[in-house]
PDB file of C-alpha atoms in Angstrom:
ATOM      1  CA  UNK A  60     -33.442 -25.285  20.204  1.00  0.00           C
ATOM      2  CA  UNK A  61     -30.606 -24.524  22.958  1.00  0.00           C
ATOM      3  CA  UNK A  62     -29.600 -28.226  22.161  1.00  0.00           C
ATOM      4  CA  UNK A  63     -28.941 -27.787  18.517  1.00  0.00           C
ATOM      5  CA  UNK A  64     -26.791 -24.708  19.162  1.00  0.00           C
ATOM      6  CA  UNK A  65     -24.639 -26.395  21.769  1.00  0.00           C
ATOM      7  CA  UNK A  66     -24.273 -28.511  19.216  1.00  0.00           C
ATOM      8  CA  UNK A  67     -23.125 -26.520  16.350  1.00  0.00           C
ATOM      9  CA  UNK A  68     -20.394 -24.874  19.282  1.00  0.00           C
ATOM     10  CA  UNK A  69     -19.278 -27.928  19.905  1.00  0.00           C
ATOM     11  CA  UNK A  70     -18.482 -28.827  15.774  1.00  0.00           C
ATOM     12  CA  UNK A  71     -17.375 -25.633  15.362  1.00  0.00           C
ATOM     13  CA  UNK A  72     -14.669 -25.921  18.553  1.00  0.00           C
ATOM     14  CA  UNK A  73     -13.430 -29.546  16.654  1.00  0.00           C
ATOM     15  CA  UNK A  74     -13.267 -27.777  13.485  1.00  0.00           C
ATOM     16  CA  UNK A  75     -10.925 -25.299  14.549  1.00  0.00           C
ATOM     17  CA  UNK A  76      -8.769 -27.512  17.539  1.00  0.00           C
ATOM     18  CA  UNK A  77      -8.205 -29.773  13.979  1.00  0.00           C
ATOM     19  CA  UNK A  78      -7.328 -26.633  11.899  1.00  0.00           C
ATOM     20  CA  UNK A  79      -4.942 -26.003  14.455  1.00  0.00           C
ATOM     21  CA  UNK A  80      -3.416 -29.037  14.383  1.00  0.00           C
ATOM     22  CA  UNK A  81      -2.625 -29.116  10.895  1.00  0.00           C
ATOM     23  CA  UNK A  82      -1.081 -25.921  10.844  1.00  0.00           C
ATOM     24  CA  UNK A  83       1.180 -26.515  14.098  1.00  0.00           C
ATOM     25  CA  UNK A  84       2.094 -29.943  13.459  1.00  0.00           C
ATOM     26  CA  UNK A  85       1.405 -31.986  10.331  1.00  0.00           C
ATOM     27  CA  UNK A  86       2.271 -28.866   7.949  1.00  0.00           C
ATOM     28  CA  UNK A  87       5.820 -27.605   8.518  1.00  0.00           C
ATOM     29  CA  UNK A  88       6.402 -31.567   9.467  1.00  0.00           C
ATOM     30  CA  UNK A  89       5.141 -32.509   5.565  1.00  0.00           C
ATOM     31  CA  UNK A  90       7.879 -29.165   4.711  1.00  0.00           C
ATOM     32  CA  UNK A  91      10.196 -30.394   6.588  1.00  0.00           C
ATOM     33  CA  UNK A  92       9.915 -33.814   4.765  1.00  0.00           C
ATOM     34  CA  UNK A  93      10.000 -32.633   1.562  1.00  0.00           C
ATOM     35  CA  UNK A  94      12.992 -30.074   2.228  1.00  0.00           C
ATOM     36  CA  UNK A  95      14.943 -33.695   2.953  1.00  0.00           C
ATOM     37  CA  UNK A  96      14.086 -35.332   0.257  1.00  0.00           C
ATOM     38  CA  UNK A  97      15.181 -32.456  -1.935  1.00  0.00           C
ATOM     39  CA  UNK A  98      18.255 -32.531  -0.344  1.00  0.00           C
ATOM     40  CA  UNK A  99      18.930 -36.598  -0.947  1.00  0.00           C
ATOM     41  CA  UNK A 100      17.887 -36.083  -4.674  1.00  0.00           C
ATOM     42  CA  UNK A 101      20.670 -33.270  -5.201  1.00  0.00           C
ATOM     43  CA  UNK A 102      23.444 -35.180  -3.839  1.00  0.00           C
ATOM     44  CA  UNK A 103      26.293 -35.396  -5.961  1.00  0.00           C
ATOM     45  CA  UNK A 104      29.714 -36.992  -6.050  1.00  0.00           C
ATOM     46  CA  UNK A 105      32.381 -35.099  -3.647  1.00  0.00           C
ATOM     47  CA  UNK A 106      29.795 -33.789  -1.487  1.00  0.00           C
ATOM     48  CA  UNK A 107      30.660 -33.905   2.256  1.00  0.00           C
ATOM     49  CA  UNK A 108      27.631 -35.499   4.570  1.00  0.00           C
ATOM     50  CA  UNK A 109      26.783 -36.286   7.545  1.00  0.00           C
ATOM     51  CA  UNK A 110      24.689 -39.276   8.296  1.00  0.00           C
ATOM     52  CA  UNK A 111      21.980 -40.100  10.602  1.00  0.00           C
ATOM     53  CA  UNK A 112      24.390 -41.958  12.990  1.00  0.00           C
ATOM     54  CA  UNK A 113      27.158 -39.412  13.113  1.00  0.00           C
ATOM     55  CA  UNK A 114      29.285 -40.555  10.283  1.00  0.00           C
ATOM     56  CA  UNK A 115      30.934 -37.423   8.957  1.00  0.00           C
ATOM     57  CA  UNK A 116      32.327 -38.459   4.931  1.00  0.00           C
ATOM     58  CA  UNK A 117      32.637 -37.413   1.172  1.00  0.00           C
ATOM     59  CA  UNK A 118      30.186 -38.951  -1.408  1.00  0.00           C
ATOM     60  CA  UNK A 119      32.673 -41.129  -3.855  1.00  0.00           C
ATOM     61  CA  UNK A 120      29.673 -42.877  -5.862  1.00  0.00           C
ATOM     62  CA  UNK A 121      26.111 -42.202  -5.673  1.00  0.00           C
ATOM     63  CA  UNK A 122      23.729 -45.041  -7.060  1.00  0.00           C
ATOM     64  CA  UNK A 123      19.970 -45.375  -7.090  1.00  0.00           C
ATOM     65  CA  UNK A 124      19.398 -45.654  -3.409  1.00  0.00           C
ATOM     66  CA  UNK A 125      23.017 -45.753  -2.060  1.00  0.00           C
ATOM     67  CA  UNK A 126      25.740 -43.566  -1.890  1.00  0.00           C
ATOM     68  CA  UNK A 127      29.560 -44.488  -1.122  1.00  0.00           C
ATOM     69  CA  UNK A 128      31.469 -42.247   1.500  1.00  0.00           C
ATOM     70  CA  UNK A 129      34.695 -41.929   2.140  1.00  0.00           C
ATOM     71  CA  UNK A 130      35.979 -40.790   5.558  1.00  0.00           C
ATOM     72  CA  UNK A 131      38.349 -40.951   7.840  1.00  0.00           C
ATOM     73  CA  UNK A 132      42.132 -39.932   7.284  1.00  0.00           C
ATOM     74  CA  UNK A 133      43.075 -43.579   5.924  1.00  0.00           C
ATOM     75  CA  UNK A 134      39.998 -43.190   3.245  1.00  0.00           C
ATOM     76  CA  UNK A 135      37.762 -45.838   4.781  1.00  0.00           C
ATOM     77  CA  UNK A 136      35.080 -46.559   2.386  1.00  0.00           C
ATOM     78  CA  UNK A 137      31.384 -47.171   3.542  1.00  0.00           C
ATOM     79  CA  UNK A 138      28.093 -48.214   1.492  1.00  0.00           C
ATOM     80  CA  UNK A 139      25.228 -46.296   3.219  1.00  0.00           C
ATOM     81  CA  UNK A 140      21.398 -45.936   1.988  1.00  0.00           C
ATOM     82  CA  UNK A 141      20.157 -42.048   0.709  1.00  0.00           C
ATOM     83  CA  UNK A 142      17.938 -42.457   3.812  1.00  0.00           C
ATOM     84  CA  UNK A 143      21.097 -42.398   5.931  1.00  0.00           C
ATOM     85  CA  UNK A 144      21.849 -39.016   5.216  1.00  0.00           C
ATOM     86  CA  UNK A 145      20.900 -36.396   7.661  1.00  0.00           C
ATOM     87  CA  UNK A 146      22.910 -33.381   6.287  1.00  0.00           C
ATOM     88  CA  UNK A 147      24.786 -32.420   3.397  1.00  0.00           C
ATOM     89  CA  UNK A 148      27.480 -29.428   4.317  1.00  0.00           C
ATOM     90  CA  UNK A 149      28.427 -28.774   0.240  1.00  0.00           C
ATOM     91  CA  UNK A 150      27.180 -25.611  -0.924  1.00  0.00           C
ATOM     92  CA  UNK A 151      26.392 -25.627  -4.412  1.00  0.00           C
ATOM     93  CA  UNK A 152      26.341 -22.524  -6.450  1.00  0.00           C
ATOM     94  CA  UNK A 153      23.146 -22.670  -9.008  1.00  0.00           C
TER      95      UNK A 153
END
């Protein structure tokens, strides 16, 4: 009998170090994820970005999975992936 309840403890401790773990790390990381995403899918054309690498820029053309910035004084133009974008600093009214 003292067996069997060591052993429910013991699920019961597993349970709730897992429960734990969701909430701590995989949740706000999954709202974090989406939050991104929400923010590559709004990106429109003059919006000023910075991208993963440190490239600061305005969006000339947006595509399906690339976007065209401009930056620089001498209006350099580079072709970069959505996924490149860390930040957008545009603040659209709604």
């Amino acid at each position: 009998m003292n067996g069997n309840v060591q052993t429910w403890i013991s699920l019961g401790l597993l349970v709730v170090m897992v429960l734990v773990f969701y909430f701590l790390f995989i949740r706000p990381q999954s709202k974090k994820d989406k939050a991104i995403a929400k923010m590559r899918n709004d990106l429109q054309v003059g919006d000023n970005v910075t991208t993963t690498g440190g490239i600061v820029g305005r969006i000339v053309s947006i595509k399906e999975d690339t976007v065209v910035l401009e930056t620089g004084a001498d209006r350099t133009k580079i072709k970069l992936l959505k996924i490149a974008i860390a930040s957008n600093e545009t603040i659209h009214d709604e």
